[in-house]
XYZ file of C-alpha atoms in Angstrom:
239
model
C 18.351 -19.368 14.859
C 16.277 -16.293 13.453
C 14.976 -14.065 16.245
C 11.362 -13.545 15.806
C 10.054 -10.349 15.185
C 7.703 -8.639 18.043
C 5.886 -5.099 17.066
C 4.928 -2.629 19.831
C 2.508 -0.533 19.693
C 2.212 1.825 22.890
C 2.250 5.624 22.703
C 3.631 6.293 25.751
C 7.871 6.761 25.289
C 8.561 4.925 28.799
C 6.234 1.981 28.017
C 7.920 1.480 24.914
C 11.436 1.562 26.174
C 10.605 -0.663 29.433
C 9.021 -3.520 26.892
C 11.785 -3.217 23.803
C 14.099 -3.710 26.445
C 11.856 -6.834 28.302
C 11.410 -8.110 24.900
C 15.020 -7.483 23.357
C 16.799 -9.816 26.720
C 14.319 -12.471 25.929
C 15.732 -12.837 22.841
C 13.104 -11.523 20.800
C 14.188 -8.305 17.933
C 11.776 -5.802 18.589
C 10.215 -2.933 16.444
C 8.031 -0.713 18.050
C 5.722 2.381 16.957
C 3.963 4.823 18.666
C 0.415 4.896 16.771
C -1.631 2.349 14.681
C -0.579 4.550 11.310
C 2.658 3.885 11.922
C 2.527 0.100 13.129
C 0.483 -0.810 10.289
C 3.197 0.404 8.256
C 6.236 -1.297 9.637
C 3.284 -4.995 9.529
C 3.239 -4.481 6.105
C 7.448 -4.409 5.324
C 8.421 -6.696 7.942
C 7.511 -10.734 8.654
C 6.041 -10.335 12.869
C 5.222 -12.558 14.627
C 3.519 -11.064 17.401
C 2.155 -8.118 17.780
C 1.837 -6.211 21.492
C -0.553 -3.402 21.198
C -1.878 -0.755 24.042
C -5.698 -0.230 24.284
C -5.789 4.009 24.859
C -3.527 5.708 22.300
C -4.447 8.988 20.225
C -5.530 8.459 16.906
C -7.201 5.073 16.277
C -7.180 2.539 19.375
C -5.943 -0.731 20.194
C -9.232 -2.178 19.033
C -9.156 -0.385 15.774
C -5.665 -1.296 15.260
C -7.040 -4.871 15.805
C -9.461 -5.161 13.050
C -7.100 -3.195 10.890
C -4.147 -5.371 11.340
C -6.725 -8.427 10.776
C -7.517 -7.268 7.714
C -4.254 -7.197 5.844
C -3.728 -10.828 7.654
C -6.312 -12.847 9.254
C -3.415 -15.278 10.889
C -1.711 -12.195 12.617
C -1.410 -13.000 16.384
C -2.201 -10.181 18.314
C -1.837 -9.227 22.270
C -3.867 -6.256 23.731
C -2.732 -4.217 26.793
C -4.665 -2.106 29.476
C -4.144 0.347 32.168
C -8.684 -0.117 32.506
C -9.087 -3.369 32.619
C -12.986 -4.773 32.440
C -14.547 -8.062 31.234
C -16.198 -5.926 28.347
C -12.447 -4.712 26.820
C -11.439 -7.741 27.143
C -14.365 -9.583 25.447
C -14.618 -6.986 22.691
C -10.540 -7.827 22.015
C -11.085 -11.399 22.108
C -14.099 -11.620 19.754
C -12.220 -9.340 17.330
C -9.364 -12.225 17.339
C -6.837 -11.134 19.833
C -4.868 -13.955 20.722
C -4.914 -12.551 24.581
C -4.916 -9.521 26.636
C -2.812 -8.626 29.327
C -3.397 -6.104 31.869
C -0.961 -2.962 33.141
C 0.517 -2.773 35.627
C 2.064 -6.194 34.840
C 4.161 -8.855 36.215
C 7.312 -9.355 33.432
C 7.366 -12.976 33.955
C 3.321 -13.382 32.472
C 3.833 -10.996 30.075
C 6.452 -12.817 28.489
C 4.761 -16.680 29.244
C 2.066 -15.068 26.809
C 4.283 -13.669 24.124
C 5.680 -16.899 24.125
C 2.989 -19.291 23.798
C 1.504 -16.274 21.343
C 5.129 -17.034 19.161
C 4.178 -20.719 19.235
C 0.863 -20.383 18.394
C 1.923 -17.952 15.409
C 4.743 -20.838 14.625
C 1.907 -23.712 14.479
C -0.027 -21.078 12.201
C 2.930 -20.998 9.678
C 3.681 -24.548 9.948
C 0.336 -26.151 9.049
C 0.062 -23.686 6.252
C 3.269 -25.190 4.884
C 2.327 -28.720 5.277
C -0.898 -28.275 3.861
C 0.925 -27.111 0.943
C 3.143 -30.027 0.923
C 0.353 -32.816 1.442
C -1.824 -31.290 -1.779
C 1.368 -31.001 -3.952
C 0.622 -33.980 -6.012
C -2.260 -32.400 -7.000
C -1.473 -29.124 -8.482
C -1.518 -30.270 -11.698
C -3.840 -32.186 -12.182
C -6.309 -30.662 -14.290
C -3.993 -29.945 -16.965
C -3.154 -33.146 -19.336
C 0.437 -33.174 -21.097
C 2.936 -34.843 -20.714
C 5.099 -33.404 -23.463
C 8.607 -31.991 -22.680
C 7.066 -28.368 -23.784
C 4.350 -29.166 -20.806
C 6.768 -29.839 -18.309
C 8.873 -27.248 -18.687
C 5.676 -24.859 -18.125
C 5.474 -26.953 -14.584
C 8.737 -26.270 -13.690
C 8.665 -22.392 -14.542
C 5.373 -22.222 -12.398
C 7.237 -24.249 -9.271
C 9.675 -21.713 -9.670
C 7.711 -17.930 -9.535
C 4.691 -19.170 -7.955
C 5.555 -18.052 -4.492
C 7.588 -14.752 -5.387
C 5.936 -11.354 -5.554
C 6.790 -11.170 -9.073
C 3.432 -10.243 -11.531
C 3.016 -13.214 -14.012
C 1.606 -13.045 -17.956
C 0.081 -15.991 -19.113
C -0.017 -15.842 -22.802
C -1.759 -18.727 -25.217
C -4.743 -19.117 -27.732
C -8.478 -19.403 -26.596
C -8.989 -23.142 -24.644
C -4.988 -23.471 -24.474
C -5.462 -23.604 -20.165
C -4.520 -20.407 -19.118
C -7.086 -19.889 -16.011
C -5.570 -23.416 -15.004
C -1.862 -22.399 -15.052
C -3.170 -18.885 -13.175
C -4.886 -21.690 -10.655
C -1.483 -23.642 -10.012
C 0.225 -20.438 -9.726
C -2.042 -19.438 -6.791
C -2.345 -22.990 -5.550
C 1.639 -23.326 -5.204
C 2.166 -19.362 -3.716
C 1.701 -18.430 -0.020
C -1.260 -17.122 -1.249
C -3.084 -20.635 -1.714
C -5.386 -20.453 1.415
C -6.682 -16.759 0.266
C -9.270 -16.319 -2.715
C -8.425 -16.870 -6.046
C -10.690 -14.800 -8.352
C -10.859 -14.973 -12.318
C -11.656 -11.817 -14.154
C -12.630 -11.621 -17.693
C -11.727 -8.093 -18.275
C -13.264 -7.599 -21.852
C -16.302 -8.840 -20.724
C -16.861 -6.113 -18.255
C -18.059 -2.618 -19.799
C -15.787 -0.152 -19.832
C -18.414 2.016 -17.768
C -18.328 -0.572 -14.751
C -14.987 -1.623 -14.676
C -13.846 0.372 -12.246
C -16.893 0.051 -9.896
C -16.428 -3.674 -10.349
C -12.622 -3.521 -9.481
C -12.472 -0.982 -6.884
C -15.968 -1.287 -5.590
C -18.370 1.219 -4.533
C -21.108 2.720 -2.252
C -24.793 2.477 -2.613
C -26.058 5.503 -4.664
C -22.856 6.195 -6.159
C -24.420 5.606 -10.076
C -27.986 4.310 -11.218
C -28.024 1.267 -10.582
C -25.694 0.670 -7.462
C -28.437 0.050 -4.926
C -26.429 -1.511 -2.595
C -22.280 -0.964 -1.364
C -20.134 -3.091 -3.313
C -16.187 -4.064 -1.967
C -15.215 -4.844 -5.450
C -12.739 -7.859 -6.822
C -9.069 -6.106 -5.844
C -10.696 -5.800 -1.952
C -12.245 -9.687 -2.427
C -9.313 -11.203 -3.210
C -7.184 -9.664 -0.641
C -4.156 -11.262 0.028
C -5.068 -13.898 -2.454
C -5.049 -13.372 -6.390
């Protein structure tokens, strides 16, 4: 069985070694970092699946590290840890979507209960995304009509790249379907519970496009009278 991945993120040396090795005889492989730059780093390359961060550290905080790590995946199970414990930290941590907090000193046997039912809960997460999948499968096609061996074949290359990483052209005349093949590509990819957004490129001036893609702040050109995330930032981790 795969070992699931637990990141640390504690700046203090002695912390981290004490919970790698905690972690490491309960079976978990652990990867640990000593600041929210680099922790967000290693989130990004590696598949975790729970994340056990301090509270103090220099640079940006536990909280910040929270909404950060939220942001590049709302489903990412996080624990919080603090030497100052108070109803308020804790709160604040919860409502930002911690899974739990736990407080230091602590007693080994609690912190690792809560990994653990944090690893399930994580599990249950990746499960039901995977079965939701599989119950709406019938359906990915069907808004496109064909049933033509040229058609199917076009089904059968989308089943197949759909949930890589790999950057897809769709090519075809004007009315030929290509939004709805773009549609089943998103519907059949990990991605399918994140936004799907369809851009018409040459209908955007070339003066906007990259205020429409990137985003931008209020004042930044006439016009812009309010702050704008733009499409690449709304359809994070979607397509």
């Amino acid at each position: 069985m795969t070992k699931q991945n637990i990141l640390v993120v504690e700046d203090e040396e002695l912390m981290r070694t004490i919970l790698r090795q905690l972690l490491n005889d309960a079976g978990y492989s652990v990867l640990t970092a000593d600041s929210a730059e680099t922790a967000l780093e290693i989130f990004s390359r590696n598949e975790i699946a729970v994340t056990l961060t301090d509270i103090r550290m220099a640079g940006a905080d536990g909280l910040q590290f929270l909404d950060q790590i939220k942001s590049l995946e709302a489903e990412a199970v996080v624990i919080v840890m603090t030497a100052y414990s108070s109803v308020d930290t804790a709160v604040a941590a919860l409502r930002k979507g911690a899974y739990d907090y736990i407080t230091k000193p602590f007693v080994n046997e609690d912190l690792l209960q809560t990994v653990k039912n944090a690893a399930t809960q994580r599990q249950l997460f990746h499960e039901n995304r995977l079965l939701r999948r599989e119950i709406n499968r019938q359906y990915n096609f069907s808004e496109i009509i064909g049933k033509s061996d040229a058609i199917q074949k076009v089904f059968e290359l989308v089943n197949k790249v759909a949930d890589t990483n790999a950057s897809v052209l769709i090519e075809g005349e004007s009315g030929t379907g290509k939004e709805l093949i773009a549609r089943s590509l998103h519907f059949n990819s990990s991605r399918s519970d994140r936004p799907f957004l369809a851009v018409n490129c040459g209908a955007l001036p070339e003066s906007l496009l990259e205020s429409e893609l990137f985003g931008h702040t209020k004042g930044a050109f006439t016009g812009a009278v309010g702050d704008s995330k733009g499409l690449f930032r709304s359809a994070a981790g979607g397509t």
